mmCIF file with all atom_site columns, C-alpha atoms in Angstrom:
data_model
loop_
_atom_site.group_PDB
_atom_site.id
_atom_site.type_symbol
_atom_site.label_atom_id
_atom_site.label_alt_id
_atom_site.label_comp_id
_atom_site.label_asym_id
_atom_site.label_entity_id
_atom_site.label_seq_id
_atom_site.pdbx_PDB_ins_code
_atom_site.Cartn_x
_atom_site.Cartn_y
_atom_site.Cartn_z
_atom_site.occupancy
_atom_site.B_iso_or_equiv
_atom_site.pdbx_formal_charge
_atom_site.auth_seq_id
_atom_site.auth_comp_id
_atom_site.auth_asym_id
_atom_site.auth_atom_id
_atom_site.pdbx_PDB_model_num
ATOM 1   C CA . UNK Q 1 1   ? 308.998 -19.509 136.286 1.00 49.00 ? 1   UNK Q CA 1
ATOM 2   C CA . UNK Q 1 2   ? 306.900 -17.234 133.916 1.00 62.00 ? 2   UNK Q CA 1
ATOM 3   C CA . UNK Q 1 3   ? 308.657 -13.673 133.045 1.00 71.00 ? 3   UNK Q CA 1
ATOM 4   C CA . UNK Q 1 4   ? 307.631 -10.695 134.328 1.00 72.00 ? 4   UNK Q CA 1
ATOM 5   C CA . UNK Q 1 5   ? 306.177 -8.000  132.677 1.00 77.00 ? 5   UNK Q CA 1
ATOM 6   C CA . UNK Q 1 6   ? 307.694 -4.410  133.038 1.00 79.00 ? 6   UNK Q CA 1
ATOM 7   C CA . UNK Q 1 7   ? 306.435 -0.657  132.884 1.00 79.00 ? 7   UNK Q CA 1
ATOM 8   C CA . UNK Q 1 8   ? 303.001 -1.472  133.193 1.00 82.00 ? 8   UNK Q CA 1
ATOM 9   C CA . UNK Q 1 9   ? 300.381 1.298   133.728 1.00 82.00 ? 9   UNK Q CA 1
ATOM 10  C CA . UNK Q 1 10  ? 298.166 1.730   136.558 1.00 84.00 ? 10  UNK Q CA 1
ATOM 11  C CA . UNK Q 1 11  ? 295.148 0.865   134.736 1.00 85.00 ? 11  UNK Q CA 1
ATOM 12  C CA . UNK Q 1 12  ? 296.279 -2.174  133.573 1.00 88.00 ? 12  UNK Q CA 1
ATOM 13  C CA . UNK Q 1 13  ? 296.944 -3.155  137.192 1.00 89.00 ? 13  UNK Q CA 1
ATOM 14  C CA . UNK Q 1 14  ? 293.723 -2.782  138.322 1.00 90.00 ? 14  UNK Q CA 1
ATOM 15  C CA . UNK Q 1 15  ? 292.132 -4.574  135.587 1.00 89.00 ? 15  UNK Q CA 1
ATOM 16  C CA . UNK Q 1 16  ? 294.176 -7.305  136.394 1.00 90.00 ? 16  UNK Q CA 1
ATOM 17  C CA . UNK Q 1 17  ? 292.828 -6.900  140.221 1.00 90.00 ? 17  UNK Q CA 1
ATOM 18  C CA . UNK Q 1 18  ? 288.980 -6.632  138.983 1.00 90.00 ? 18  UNK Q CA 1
ATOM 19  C CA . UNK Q 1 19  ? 289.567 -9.574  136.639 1.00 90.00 ? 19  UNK Q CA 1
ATOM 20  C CA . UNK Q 1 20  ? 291.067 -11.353 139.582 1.00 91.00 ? 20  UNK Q CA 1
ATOM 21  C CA . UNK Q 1 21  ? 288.723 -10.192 142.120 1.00 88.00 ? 21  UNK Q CA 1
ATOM 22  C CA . UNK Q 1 22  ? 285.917 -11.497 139.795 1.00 87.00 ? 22  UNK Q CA 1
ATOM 23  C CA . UNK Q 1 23  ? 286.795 -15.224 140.922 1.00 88.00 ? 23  UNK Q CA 1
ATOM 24  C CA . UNK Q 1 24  ? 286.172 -14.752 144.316 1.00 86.00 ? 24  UNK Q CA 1
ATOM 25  C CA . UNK Q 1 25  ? 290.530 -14.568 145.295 1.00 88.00 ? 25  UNK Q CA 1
ATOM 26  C CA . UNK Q 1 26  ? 292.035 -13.120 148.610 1.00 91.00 ? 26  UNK Q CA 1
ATOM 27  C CA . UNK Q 1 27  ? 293.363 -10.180 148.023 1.00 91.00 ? 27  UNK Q CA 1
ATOM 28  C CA . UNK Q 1 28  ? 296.351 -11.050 149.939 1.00 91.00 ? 28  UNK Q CA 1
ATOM 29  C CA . UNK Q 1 29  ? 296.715 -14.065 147.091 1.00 92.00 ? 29  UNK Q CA 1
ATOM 30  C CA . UNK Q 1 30  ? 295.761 -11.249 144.028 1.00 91.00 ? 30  UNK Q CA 1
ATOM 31  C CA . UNK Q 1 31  ? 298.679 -9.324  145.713 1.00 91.00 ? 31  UNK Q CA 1
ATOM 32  C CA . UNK Q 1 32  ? 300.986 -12.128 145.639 1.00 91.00 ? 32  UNK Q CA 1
ATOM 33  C CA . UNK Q 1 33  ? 299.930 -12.964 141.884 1.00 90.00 ? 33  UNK Q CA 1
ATOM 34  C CA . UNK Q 1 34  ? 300.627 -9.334  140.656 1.00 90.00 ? 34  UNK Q CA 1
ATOM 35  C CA . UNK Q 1 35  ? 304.249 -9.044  142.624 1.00 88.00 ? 35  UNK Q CA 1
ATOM 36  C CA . UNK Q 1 36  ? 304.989 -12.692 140.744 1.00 88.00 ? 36  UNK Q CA 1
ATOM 37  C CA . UNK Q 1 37  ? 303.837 -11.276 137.510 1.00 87.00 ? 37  UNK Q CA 1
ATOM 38  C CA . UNK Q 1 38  ? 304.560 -7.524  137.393 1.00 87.00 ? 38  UNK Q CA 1
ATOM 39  C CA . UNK Q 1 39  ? 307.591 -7.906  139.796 1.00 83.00 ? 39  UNK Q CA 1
ATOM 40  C CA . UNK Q 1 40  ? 307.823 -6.755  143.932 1.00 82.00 ? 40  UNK Q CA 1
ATOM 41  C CA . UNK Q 1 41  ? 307.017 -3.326  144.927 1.00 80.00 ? 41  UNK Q CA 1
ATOM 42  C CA . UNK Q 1 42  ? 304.478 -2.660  142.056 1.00 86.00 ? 42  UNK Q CA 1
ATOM 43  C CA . UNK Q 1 43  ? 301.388 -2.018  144.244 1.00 88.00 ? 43  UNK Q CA 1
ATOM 44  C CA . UNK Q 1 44  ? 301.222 -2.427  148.145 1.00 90.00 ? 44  UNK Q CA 1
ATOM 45  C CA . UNK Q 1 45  ? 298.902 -5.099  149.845 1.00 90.00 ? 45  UNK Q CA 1
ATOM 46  C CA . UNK Q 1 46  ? 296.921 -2.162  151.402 1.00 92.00 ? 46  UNK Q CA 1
ATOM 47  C CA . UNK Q 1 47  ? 296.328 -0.324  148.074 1.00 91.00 ? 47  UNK Q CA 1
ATOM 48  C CA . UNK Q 1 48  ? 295.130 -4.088  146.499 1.00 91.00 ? 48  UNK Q CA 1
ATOM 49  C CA . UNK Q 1 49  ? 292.692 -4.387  149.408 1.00 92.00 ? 49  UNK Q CA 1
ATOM 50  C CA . UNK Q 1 50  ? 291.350 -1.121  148.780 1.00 92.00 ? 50  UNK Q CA 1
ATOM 51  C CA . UNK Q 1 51  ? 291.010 -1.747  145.192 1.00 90.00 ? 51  UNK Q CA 1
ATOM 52  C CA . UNK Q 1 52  ? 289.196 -4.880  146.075 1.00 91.00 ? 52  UNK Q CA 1
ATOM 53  C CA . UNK Q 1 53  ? 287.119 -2.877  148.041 1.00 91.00 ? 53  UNK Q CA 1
ATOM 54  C CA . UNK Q 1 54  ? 286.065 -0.578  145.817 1.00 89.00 ? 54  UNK Q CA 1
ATOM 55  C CA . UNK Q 1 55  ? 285.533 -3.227  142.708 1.00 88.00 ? 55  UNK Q CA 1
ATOM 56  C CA . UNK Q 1 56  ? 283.012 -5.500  145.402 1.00 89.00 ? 56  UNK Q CA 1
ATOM 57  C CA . UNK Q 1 57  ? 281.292 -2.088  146.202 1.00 88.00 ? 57  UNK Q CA 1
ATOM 58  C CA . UNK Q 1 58  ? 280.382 -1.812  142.481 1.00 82.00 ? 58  UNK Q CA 1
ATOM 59  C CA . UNK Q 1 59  ? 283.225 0.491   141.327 1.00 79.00 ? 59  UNK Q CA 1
ATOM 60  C CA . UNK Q 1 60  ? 284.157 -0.565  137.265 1.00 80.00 ? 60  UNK Q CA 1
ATOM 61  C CA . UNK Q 1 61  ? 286.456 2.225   136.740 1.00 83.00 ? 61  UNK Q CA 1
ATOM 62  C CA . UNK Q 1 62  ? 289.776 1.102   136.932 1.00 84.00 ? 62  UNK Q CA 1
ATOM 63  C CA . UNK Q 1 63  ? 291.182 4.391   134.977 1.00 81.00 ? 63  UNK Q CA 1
ATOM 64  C CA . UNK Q 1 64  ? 292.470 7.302   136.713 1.00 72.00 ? 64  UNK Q CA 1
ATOM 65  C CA . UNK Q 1 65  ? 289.861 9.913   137.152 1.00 73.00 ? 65  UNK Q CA 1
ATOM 66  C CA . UNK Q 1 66  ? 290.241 13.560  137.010 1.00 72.00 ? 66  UNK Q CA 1
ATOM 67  C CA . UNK Q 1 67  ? 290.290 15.349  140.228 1.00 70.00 ? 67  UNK Q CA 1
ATOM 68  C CA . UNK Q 1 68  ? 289.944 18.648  141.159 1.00 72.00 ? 68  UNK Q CA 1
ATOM 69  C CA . UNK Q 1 69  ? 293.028 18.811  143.297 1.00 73.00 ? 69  UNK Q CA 1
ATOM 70  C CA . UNK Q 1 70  ? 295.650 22.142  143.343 1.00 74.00 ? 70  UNK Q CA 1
ATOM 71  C CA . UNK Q 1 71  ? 295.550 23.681  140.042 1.00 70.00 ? 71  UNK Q CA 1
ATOM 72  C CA . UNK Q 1 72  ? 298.304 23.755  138.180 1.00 67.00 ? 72  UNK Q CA 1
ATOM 73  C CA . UNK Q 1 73  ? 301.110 26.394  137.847 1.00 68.00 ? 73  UNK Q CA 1
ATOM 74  C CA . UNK Q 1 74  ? 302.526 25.267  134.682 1.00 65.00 ? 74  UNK Q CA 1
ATOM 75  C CA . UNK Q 1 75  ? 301.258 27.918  131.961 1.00 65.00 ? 75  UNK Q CA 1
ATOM 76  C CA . UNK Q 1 76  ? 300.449 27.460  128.142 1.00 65.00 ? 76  UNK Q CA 1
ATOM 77  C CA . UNK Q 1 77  ? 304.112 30.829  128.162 1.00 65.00 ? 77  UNK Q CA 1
ATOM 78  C CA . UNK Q 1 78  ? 306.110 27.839  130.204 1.00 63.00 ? 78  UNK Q CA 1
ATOM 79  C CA . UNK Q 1 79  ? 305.076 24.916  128.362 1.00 62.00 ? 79  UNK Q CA 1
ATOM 80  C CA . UNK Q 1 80  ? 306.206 27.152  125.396 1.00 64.00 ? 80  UNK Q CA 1
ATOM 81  C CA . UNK Q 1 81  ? 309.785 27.327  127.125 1.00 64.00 ? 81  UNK Q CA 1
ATOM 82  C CA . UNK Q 1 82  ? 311.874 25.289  125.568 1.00 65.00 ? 82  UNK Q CA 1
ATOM 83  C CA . UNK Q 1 83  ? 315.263 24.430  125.607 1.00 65.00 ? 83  UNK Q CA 1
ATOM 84  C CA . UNK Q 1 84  ? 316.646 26.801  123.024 1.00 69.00 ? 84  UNK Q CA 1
ATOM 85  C CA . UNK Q 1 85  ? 314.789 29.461  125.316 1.00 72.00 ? 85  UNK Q CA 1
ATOM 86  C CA . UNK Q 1 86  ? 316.991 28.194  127.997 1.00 73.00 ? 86  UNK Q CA 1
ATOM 87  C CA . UNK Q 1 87  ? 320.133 28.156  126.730 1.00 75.00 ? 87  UNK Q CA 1
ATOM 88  C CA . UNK Q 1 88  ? 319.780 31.900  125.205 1.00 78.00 ? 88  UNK Q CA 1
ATOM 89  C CA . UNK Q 1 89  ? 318.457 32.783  128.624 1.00 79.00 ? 89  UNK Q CA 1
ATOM 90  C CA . UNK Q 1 90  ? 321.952 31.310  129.991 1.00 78.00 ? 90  UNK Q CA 1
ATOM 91  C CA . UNK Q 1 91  ? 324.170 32.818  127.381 1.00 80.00 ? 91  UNK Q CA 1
ATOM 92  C CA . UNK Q 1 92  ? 322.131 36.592  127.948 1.00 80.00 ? 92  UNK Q CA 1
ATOM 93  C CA . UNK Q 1 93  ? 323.109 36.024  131.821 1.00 80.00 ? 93  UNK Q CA 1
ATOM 94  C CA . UNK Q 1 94  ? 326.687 35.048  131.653 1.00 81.00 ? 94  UNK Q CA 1
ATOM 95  C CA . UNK Q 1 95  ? 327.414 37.729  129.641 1.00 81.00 ? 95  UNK Q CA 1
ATOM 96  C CA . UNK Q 1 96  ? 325.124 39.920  131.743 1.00 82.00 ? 96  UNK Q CA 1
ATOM 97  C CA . UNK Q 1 97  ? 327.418 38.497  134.839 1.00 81.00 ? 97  UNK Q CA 1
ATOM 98  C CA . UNK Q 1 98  ? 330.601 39.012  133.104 1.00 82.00 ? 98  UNK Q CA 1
ATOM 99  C CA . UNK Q 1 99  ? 329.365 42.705  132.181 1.00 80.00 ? 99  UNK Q CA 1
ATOM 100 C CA . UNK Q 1 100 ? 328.892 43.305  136.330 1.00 81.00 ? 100 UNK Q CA 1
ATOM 101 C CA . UNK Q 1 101 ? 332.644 41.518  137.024 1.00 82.00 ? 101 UNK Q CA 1
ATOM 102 C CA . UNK Q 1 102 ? 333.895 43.781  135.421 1.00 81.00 ? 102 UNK Q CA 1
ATOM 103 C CA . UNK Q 1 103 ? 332.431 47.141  136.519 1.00 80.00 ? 103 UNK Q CA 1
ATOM 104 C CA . UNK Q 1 104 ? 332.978 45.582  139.992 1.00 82.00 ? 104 UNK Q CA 1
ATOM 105 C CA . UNK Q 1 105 ? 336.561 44.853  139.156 1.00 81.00 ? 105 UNK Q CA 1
ATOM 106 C CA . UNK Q 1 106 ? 336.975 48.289  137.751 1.00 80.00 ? 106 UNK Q CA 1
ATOM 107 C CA . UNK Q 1 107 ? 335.153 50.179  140.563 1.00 78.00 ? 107 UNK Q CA 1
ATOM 108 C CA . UNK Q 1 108 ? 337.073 48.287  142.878 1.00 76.00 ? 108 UNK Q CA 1
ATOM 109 C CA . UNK Q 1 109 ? 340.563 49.079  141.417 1.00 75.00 ? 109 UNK Q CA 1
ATOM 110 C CA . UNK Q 1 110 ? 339.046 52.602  141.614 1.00 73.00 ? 110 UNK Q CA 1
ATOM 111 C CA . UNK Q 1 111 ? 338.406 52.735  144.674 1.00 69.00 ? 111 UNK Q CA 1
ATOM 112 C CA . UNK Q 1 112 ? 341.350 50.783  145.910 1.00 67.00 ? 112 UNK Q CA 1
ATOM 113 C CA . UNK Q 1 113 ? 343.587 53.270  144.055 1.00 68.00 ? 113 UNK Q CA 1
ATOM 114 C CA . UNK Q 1 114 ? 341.726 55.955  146.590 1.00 65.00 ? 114 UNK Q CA 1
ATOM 115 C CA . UNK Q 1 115 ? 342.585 54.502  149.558 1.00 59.00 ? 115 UNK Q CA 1
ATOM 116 C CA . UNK Q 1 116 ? 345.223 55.654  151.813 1.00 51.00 ? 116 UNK Q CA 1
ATOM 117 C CA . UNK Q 1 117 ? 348.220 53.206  152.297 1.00 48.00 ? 117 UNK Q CA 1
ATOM 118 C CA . UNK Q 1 118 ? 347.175 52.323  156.156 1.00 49.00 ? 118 UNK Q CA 1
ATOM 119 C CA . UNK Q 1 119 ? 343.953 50.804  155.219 1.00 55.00 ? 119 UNK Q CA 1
ATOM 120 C CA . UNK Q 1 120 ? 345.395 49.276  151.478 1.00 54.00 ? 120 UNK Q CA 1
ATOM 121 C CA . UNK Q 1 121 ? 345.483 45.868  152.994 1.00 58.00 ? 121 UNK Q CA 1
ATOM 122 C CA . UNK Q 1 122 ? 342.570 45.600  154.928 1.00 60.00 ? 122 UNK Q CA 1
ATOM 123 C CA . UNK Q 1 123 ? 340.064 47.007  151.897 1.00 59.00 ? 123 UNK Q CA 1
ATOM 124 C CA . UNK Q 1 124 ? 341.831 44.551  149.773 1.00 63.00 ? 124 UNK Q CA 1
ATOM 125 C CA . UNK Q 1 125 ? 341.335 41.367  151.349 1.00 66.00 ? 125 UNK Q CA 1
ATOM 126 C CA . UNK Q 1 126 ? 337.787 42.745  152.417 1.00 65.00 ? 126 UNK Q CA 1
ATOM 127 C CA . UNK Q 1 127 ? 336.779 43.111  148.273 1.00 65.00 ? 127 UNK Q CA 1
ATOM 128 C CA . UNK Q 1 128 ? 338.749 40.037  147.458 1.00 68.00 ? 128 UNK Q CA 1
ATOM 129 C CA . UNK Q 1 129 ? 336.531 38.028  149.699 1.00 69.00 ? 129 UNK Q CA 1
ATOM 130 C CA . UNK Q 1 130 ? 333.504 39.823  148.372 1.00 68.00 ? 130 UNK Q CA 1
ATOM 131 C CA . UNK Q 1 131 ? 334.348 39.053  144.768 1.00 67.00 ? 131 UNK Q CA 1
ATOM 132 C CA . UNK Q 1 132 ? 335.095 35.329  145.280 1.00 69.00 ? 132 UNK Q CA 1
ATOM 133 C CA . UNK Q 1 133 ? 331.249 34.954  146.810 1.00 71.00 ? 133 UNK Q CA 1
ATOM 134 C CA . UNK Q 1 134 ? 329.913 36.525  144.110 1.00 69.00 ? 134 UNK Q CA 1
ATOM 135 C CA . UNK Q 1 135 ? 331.571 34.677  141.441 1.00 69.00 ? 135 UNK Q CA 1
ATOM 136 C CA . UNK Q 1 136 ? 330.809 31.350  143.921 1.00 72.00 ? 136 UNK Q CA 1
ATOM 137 C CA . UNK Q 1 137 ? 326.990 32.895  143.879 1.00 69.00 ? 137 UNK Q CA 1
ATOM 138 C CA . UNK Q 1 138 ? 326.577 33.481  140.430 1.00 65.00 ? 138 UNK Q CA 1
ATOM 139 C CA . UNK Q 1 139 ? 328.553 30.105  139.308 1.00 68.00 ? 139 UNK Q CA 1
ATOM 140 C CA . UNK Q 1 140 ? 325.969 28.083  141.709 1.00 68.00 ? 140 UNK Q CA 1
ATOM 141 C CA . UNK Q 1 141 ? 322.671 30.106  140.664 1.00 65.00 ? 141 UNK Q CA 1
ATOM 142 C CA . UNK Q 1 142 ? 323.892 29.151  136.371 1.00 63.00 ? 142 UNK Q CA 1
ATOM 143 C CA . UNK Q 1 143 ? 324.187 25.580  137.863 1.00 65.00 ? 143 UNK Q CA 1
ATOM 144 C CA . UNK Q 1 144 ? 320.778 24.886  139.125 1.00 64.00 ? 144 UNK Q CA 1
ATOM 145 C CA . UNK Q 1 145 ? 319.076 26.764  136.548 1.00 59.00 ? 145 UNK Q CA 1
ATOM 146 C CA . UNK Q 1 146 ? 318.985 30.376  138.341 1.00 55.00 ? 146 UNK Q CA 1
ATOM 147 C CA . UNK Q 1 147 ? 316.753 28.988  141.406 1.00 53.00 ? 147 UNK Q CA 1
ATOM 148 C CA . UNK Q 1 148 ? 319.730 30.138  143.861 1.00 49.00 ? 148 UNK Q CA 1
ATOM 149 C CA . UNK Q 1 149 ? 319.024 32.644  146.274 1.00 52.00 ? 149 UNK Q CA 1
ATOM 150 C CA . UNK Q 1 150 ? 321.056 32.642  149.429 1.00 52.00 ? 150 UNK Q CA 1
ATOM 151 C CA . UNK Q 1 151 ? 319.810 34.782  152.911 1.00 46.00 ? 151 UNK Q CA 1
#
């Protein structure tokens, strides 16, 4: 049993079809040949036969050709985003998030200290809770790169 060959690129697929297709084959046996050589799963039967298709209908190209298609968001400023940017970016907004605990801490111990005795407990638990979401909020947006938003 011969060994099979791994990674390949799409092009090099589709040369192997044309090439194959050039000798008058199936292409239900040119699909079996390239799962044998390149390994299963590499390329449907359905997307062989349309290859074959378009190779007996005089189609030589067998590189990928640019399309118009959705233009893409990715700018020259993102590209330019690298990692160090990133990690700056996360340093600058835990700080900025540890600056806002604690005015929220301090606010709240303000305004806790204004409260009558009757409602103490109940405005306690109620900012308690509200802290621990935030800090859950904030810990979960710093996770996934500060694509959280909750609604």
């Amino acid at each position: 049993m011969s060994q099979s060959i791994e990674n390949p690129v799409d092009c090099e697929i589709r040369s192997v079809i044309r090439f194959v297709n050039t000798r008058v084959v199936k292409a239900t046996e040119i699909h079996r040949q390239i799962n044998e050589m390149y390994g299963e799963n590499i390329m449907s039967e359905g997307m062989v036969r349309k290859w074959v298709r378009a190779f007996n209908d005089v189609h030589t190209n067998v590189h990928d050709v640019k399309r118009s298609g959705r233009p893409s968001v990715i700018s020259e400023d993102l590209e330019k985003f690298n990692r160090t940017d990133a990690l700056r970016f996360n340093l600058y907004l835990m700080s900025f998030l540890k600056f806002q605990e604690a005015l929220f801490m301090e606010l709240r111990q303000k305004h806790l200290n204004d409260l009558s005795c009757s409602h103490y407990g109940q405005a306690a638990d109620f900012y308690e809770d509200g802290s621990q979401k935030m800090v859950e909020q904030y810990d979960k947006c710093l996770n996934i790169g500060g694509n959280y938003v909750e609604m």
